[in-house]
GROMACS .gro file of C-alpha atoms in nm:
model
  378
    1UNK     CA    1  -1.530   2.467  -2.453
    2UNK     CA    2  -1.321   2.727  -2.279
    3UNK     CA    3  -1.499   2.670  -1.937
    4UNK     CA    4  -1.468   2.330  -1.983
    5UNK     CA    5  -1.112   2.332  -2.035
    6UNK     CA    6  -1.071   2.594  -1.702
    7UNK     CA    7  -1.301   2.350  -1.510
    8UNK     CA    8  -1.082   2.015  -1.559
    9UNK     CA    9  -0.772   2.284  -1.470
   10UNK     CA   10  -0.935   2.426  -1.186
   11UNK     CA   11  -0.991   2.049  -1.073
   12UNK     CA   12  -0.634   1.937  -1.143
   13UNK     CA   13  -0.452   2.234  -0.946
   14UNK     CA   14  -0.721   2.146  -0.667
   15UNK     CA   15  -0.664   1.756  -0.676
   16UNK     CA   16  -0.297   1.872  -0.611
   17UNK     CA   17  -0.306   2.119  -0.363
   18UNK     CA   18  -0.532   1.847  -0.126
   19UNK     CA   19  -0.273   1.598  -0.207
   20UNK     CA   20  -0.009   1.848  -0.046
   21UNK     CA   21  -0.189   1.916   0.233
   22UNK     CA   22  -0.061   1.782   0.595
   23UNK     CA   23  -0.346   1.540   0.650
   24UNK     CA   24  -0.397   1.252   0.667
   25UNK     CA   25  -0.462   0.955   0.368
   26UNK     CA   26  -0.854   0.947   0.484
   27UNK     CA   27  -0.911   1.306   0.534
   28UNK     CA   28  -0.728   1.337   0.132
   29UNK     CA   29  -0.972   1.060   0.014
   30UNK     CA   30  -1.295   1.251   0.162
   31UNK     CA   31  -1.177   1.558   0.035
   32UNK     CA   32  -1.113   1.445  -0.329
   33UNK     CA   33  -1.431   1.247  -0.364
   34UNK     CA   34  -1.576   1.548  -0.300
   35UNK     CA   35  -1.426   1.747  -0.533
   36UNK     CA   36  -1.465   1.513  -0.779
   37UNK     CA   37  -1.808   1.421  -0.713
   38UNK     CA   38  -1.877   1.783  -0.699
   39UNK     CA   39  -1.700   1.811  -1.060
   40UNK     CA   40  -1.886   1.519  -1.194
   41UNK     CA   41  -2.219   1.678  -1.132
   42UNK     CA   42  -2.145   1.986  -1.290
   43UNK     CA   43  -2.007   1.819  -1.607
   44UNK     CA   44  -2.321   1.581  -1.616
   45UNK     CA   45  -2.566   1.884  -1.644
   46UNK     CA   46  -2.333   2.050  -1.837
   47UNK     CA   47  -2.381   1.795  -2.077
   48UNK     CA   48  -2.654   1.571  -1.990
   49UNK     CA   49  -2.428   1.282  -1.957
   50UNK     CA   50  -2.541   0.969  -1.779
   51UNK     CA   51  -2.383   0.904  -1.462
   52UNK     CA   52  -2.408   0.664  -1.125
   53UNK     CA   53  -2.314   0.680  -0.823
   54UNK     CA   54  -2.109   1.012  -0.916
   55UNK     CA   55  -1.927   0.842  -1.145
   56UNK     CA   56  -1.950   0.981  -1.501
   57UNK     CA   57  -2.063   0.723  -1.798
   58UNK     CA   58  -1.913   0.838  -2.139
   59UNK     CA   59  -2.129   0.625  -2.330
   60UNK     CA   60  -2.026   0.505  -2.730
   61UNK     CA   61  -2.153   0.246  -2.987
   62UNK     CA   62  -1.755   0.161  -3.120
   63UNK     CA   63  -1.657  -0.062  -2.855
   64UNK     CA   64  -1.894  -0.264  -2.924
   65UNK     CA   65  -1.752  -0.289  -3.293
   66UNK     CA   66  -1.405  -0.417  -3.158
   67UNK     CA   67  -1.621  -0.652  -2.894
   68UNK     CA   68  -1.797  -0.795  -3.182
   69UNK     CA   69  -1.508  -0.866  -3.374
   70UNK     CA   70  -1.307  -1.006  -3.064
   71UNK     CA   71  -1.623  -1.244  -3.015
   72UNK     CA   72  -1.583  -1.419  -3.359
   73UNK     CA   73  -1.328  -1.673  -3.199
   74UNK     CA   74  -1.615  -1.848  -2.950
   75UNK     CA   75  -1.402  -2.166  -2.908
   76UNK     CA   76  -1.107  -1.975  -2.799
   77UNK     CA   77  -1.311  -1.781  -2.556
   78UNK     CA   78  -1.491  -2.030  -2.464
   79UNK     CA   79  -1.221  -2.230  -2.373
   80UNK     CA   80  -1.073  -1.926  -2.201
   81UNK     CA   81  -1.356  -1.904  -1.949
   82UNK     CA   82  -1.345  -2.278  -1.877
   83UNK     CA   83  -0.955  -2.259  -1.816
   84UNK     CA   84  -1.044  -1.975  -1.565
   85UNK     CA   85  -1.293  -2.191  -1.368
   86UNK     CA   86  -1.018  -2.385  -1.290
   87UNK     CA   87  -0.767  -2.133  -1.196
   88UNK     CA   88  -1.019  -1.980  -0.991
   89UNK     CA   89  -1.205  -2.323  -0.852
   90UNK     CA   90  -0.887  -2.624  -0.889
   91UNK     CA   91  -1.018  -2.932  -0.905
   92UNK     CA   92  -1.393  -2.815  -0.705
   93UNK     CA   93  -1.489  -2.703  -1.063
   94UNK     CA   94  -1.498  -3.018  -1.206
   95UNK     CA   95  -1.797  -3.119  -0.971
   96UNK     CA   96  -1.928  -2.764  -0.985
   97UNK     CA   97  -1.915  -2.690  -1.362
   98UNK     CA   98  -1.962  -3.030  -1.487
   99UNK     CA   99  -2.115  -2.928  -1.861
  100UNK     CA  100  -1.799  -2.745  -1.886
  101UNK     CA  101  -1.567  -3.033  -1.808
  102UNK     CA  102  -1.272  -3.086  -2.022
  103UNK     CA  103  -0.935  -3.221  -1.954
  104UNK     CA  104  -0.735  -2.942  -2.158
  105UNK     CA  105  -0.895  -2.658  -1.975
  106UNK     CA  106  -0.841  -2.846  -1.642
  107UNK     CA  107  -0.448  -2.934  -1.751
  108UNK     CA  108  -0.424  -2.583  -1.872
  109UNK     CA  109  -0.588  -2.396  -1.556
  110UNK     CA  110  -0.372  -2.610  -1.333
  111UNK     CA  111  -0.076  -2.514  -1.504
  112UNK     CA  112  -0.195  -2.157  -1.427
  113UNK     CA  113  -0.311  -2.192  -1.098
  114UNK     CA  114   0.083  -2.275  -1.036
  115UNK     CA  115   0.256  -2.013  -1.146
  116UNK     CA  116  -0.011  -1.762  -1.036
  117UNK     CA  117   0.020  -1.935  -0.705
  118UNK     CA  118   0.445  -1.986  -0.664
  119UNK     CA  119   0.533  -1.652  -0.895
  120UNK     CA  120   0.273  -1.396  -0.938
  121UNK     CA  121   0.133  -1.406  -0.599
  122UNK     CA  122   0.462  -1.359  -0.362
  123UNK     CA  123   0.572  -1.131  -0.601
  124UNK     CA  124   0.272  -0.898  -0.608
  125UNK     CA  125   0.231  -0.908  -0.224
  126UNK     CA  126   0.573  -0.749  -0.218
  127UNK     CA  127   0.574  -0.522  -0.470
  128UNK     CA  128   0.271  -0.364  -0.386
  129UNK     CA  129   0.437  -0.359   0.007
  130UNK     CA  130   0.703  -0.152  -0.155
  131UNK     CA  131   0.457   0.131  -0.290
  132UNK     CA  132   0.215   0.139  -0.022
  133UNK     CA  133   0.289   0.477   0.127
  134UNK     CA  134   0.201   0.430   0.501
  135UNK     CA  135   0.430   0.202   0.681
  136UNK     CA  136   0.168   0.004   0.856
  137UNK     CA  137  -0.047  -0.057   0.536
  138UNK     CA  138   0.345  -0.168   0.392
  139UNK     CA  139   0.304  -0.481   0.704
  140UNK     CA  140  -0.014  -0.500   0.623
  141UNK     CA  141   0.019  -0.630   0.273
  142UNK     CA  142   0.303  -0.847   0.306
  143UNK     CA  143   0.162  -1.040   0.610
  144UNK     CA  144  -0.121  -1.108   0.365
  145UNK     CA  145   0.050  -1.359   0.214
  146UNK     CA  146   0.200  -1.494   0.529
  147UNK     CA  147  -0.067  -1.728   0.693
  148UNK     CA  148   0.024  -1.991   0.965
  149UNK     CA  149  -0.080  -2.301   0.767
  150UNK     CA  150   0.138  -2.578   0.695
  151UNK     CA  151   0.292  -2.590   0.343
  152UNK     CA  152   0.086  -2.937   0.248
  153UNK     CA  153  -0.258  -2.790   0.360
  154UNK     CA  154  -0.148  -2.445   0.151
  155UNK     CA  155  -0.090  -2.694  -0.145
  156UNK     CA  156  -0.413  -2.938  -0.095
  157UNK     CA  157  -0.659  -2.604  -0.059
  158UNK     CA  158  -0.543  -2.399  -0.382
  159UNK     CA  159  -0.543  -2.725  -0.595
  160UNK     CA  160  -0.869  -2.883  -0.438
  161UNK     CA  161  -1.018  -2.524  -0.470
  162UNK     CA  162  -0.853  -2.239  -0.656
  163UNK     CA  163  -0.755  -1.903  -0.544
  164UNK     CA  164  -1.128  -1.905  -0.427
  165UNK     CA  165  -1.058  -2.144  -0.146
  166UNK     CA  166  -0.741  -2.012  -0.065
  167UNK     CA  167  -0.923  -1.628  -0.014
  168UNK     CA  168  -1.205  -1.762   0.143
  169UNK     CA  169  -0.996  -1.997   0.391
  170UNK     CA  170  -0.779  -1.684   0.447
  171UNK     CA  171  -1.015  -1.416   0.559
  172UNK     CA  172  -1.208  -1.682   0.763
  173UNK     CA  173  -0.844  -1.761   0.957
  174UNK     CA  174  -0.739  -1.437   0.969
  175UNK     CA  175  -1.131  -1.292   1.056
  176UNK     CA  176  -1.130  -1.535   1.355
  177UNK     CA  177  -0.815  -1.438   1.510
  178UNK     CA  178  -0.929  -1.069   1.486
  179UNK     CA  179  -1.263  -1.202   1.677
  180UNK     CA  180  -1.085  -1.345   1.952
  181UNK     CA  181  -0.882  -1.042   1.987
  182UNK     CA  182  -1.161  -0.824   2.021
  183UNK     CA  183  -1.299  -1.055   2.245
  184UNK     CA  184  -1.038  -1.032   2.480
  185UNK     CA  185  -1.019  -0.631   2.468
  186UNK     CA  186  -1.399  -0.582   2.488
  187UNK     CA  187  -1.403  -0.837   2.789
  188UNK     CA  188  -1.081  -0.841   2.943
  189UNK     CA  189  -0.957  -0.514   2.852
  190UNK     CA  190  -0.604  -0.687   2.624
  191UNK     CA  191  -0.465  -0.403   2.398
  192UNK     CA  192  -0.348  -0.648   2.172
  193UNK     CA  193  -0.554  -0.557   1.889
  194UNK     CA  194  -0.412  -0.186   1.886
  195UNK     CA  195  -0.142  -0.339   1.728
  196UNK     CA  196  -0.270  -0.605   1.502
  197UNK     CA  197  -0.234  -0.562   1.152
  198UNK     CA  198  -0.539  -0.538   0.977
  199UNK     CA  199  -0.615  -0.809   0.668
  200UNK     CA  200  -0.664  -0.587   0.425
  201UNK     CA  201  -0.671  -0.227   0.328
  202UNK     CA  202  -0.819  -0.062   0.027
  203UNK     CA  203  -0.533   0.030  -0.274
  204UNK     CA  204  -0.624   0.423  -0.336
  205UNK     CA  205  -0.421   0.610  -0.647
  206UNK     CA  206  -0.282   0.947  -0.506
  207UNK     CA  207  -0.373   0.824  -0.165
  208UNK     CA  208  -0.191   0.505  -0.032
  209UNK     CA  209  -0.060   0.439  -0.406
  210UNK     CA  210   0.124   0.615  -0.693
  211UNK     CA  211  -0.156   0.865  -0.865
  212UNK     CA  212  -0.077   0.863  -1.231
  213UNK     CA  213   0.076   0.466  -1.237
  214UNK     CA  214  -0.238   0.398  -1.004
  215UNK     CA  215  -0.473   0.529  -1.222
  216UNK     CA  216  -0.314   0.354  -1.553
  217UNK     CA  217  -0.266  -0.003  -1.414
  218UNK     CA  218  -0.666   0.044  -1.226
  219UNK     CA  219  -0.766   0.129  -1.618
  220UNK     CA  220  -0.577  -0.156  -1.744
  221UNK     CA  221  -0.797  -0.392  -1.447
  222UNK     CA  222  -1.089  -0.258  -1.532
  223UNK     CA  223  -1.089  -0.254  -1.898
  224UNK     CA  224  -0.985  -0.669  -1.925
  225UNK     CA  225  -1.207  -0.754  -1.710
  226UNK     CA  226  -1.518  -0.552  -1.844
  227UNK     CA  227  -1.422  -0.644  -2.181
  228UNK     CA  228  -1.363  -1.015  -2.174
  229UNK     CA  229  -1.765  -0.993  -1.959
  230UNK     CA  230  -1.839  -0.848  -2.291
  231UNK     CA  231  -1.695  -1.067  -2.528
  232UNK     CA  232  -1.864  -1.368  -2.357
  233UNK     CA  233  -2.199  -1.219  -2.368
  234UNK     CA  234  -2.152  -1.149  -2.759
  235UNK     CA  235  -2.092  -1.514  -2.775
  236UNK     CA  236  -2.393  -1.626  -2.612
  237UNK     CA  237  -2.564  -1.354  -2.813
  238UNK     CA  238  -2.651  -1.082  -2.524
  239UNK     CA  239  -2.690  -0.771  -2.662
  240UNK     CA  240  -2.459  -0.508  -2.597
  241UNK     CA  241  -2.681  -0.185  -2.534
  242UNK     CA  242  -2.388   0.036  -2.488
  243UNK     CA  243  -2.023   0.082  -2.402
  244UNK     CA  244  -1.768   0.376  -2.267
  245UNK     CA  245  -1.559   0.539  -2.047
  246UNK     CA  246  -1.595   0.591  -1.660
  247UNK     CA  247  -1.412   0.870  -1.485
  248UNK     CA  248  -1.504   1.015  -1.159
  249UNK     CA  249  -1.505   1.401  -1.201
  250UNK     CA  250  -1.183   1.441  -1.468
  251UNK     CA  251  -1.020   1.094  -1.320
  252UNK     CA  252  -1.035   0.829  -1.599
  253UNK     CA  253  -1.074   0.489  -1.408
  254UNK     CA  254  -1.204   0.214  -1.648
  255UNK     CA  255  -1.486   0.123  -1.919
  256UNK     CA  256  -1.794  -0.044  -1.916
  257UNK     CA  257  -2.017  -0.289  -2.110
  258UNK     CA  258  -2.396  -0.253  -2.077
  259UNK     CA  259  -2.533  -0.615  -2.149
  260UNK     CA  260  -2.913  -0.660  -2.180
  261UNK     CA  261  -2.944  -0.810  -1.802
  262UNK     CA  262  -3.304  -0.934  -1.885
  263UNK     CA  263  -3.144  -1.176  -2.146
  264UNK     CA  264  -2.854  -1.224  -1.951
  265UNK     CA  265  -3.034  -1.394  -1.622
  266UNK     CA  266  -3.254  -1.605  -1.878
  267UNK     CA  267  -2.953  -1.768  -2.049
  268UNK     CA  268  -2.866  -2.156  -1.971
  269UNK     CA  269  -2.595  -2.201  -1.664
  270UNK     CA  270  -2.322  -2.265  -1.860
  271UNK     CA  271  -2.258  -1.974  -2.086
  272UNK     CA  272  -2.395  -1.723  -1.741
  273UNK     CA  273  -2.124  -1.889  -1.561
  274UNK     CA  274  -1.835  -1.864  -1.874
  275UNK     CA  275  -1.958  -1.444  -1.887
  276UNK     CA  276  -1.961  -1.411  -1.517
  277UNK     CA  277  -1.583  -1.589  -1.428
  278UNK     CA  278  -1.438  -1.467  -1.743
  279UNK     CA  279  -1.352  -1.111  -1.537
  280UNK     CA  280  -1.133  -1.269  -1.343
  281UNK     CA  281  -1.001  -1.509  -1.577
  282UNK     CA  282  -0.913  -1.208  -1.790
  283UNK     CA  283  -0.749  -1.036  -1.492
  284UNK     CA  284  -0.569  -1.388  -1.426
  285UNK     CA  285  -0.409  -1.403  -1.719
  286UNK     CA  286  -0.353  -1.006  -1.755
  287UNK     CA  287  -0.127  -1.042  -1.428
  288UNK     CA  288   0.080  -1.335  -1.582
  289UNK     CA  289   0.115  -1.134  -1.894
  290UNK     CA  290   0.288  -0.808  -1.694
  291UNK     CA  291   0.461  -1.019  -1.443
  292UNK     CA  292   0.691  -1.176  -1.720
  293UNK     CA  293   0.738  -0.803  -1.873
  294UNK     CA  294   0.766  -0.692  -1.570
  295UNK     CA  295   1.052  -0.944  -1.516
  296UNK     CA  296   1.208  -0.824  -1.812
  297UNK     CA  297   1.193  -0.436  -1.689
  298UNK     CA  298   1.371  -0.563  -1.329
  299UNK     CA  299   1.644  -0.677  -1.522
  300UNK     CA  300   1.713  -0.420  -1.786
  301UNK     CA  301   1.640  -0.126  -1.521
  302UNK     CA  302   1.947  -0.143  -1.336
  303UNK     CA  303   2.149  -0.124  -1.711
  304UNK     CA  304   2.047   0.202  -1.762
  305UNK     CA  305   2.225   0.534  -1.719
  306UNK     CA  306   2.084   0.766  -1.461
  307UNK     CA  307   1.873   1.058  -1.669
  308UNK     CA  308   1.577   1.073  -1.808
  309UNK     CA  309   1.542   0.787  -1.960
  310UNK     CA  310   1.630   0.591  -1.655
  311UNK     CA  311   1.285   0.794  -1.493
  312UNK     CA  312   1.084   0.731  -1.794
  313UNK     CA  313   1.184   0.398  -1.747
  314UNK     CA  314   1.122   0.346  -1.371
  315UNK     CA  315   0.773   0.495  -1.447
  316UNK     CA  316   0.665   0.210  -1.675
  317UNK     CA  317   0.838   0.011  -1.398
  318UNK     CA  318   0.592   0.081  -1.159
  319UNK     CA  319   0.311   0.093  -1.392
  320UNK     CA  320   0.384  -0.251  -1.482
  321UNK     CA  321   0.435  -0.388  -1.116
  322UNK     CA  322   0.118  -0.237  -1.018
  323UNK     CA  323  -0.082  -0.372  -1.310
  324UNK     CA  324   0.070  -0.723  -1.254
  325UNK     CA  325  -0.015  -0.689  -0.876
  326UNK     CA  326  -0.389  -0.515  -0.913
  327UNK     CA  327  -0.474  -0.772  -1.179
  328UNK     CA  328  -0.401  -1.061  -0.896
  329UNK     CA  329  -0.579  -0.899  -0.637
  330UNK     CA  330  -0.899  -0.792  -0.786
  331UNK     CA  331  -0.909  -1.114  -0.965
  332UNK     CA  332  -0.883  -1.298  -0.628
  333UNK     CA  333  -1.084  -1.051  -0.443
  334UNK     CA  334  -1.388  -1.080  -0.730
  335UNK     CA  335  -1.432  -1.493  -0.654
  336UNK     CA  336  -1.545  -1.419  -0.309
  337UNK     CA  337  -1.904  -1.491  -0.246
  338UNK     CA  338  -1.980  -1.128  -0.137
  339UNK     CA  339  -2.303  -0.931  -0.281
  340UNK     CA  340  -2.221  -0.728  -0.625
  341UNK     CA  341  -1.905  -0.955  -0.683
  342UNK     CA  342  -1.883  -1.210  -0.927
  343UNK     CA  343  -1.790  -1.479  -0.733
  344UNK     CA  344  -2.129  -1.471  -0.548
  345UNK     CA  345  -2.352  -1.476  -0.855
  346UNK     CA  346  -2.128  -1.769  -0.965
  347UNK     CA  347  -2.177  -2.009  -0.681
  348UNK     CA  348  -2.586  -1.899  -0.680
  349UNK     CA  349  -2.604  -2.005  -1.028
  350UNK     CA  350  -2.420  -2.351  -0.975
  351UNK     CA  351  -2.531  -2.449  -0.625
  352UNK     CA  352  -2.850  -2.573  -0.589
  353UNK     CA  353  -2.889  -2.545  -0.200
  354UNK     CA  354  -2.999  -2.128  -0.217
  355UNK     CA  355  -3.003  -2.172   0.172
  356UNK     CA  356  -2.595  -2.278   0.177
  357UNK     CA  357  -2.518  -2.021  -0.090
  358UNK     CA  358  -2.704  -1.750   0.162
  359UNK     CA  359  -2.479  -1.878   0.467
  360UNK     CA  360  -2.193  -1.874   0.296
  361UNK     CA  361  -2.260  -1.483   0.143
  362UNK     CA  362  -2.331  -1.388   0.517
  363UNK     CA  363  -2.033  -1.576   0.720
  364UNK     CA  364  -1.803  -1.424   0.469
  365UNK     CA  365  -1.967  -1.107   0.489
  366UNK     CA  366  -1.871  -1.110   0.879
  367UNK     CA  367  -1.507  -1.268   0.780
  368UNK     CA  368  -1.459  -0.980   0.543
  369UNK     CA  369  -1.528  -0.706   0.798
  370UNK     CA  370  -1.380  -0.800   1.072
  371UNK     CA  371  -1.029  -0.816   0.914
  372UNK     CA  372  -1.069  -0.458   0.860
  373UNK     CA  373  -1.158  -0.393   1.196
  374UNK     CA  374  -0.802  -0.350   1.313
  375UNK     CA  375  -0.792   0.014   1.154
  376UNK     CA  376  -1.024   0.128   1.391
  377UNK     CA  377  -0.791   0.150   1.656
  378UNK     CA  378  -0.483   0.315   1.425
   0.00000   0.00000   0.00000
């Protein structure tokens, strides 16, 4: 116990010191996987506990118990899910998800879909802009949300097609222009692309974001959207083989479910598709939940004495922007057709064309990429 305890301290003063270090965000990241990794391994043959990837599985048969007894309501989650196919598809899942079809789910997703679209989204773009610690990755996220398209084609795309249209239109646009631009500096020799912003960056705790509100509102992600995967494979009565905690060497950053995936790929299309979109659902609705307390916090925040309570108080203020703004973006993120994400499984299982569903995977593939290519030349 005692070495245990001075391993997870040795860790913590290490994590520190690296974060303290003049370096630079990437060289930080490198080094603290490593530790981390490092501290994973030990603790795994320390105590024989499962682990992938170097991340640490703290495996337990009691959240299954409170999955089972979330999963009594099946109508309610049922309905749930279908709401979320059309928050995350508009008015493409009615001809996608046809067995599903129901006009309260579609009135009620729409509904959604709205003030996701004209509240939560603007509002997460900027928030996180204000947190982001690097100046560039600060123009980076708010000219996310700033494409060139007309106001009536913005409108037409996320209600014909959901946040996944509006993603998938956006790193396509945004992929493109960064094509040409290389284009014209591999060929031509144009420097523009030195200073392009990238499209996207990834959101690091204790690297390019707050560590300890990072790591809270990433847990709070994580743990909807794993759970509400779980509670709609107790309803279409997958077994749960086991459930936990993940951390990555003494860094708590979620839970997981572990569904029986051979009974899981045999079920019928519609209750895969409900377990497979109700991540992001669950993240949907998660980020409309925060953004109206975290509403509340803007305005009683600036009411408040300066002291200690005013800093516990900012702290839960970021910790509720973040998990607001996280929830969005991973929910958005998980509907693109990209292998290992949701959204790819879910437009395998309901298109029947395999060959369009394979061009699509690999075009975005390419989209994705190349908006990241801009950091290579930072």
């Amino acid at each position: 116990m005692f070495s245990t305890l001075l391993l997870i301290f040795l860790s913590l003063a290490l994590f520190y010191e690296i974060l303290s270090l003049p370096l630079s965000g990437l060289l930080k990241f490198i080094l603290i996987v490593a530790e981390m990794y490092t501290v994973s391994f030990v603790l795994s043959k320390k105590y024989d506990l499962s682990t992938e990837m170097g991340f640490l599985l703290l495996k337990s048969k009691k959240g299954i118990t409170i999955i089972d007894k979330l999963a009594k309501n099946a109508k309610l989650w049922n309905f749930f899910a279908d709401v979320g196919t059309v928050i995350s598809y508009g008015l493409l899942s009615v001809l996608l998800f046809k067995k599903q079809f129901s006009w309260k789910s579609l009135l009620a997703g729409l509904a959604i879909l709205s003030v996701l679209s004209f509240l939560v989204a603007p509002f997460s773009l900027h928030f996180l802009s204000s947190v982001l610690t690097t100046s560039f990755e600060k123009k980076a996220a708010v000219s996310f949300g700033n494409d060139n398209l007309a106001s009536l084609l913005f409108l037409v795309v996320m209600y014909a097609g959901g946040f996944f249209s509006l993603i998938l239109l956006g790193i396509f646009y945004y992929g493109a222009h960064i094509a040409i631009l290389l284009f014209n500096f591999l060929i031509f020799g144009q420097q523009t692309i030195t200073t392009t912003q990238p499209g996207g960056t990834f959101l690091l705790p204790g690297i390019n974001l707050p560590l300890l509100e990072g790591v809270l509102a990433l847990a709070i992600v994580l743990v909807v959207h794993e759970g509400s995967h779980a509670v709609l494979s107790r309803i279409a009565s997958i077994p749960l083989l086991s459930s936990g905690i993940v951390l990555f060497g003494i860094i708590p950053i979620g839970a997981f479910v572990e569904p029986d995936e051979k009974k899981l790929v045999r079920l019928e299309q519609v209750k895969q598709t409900r377990i497979l979109v109700a991540g992001s659902t669950a993240n949907f609705i998660t980020s409309v939940l925060f953004f109206i307390i975290f509403v509340c916090a803007a305005v009683v925040m600036p009411l408040l004495p300066a002291g200690f309570f005013y800093d516990a108080f900012k702290f839960l203020y970021v910790v509720f922007g973040l998990t607001f703004s996280l929830n969005f973006v991973v929910a958005t993120v998980n509907l693109l057709p990209l292998p290992l994400f949701d959204g790819y499984r879910i437009l395998e299982l309901n298109v029947k064309n395999k060959t369009l569903v394979k061009a699509i995977m690999y075009a975005t593939i390419g989209a994705f990429l190349l908006n990241f290519v801009p950091w290579l030349f930072i």
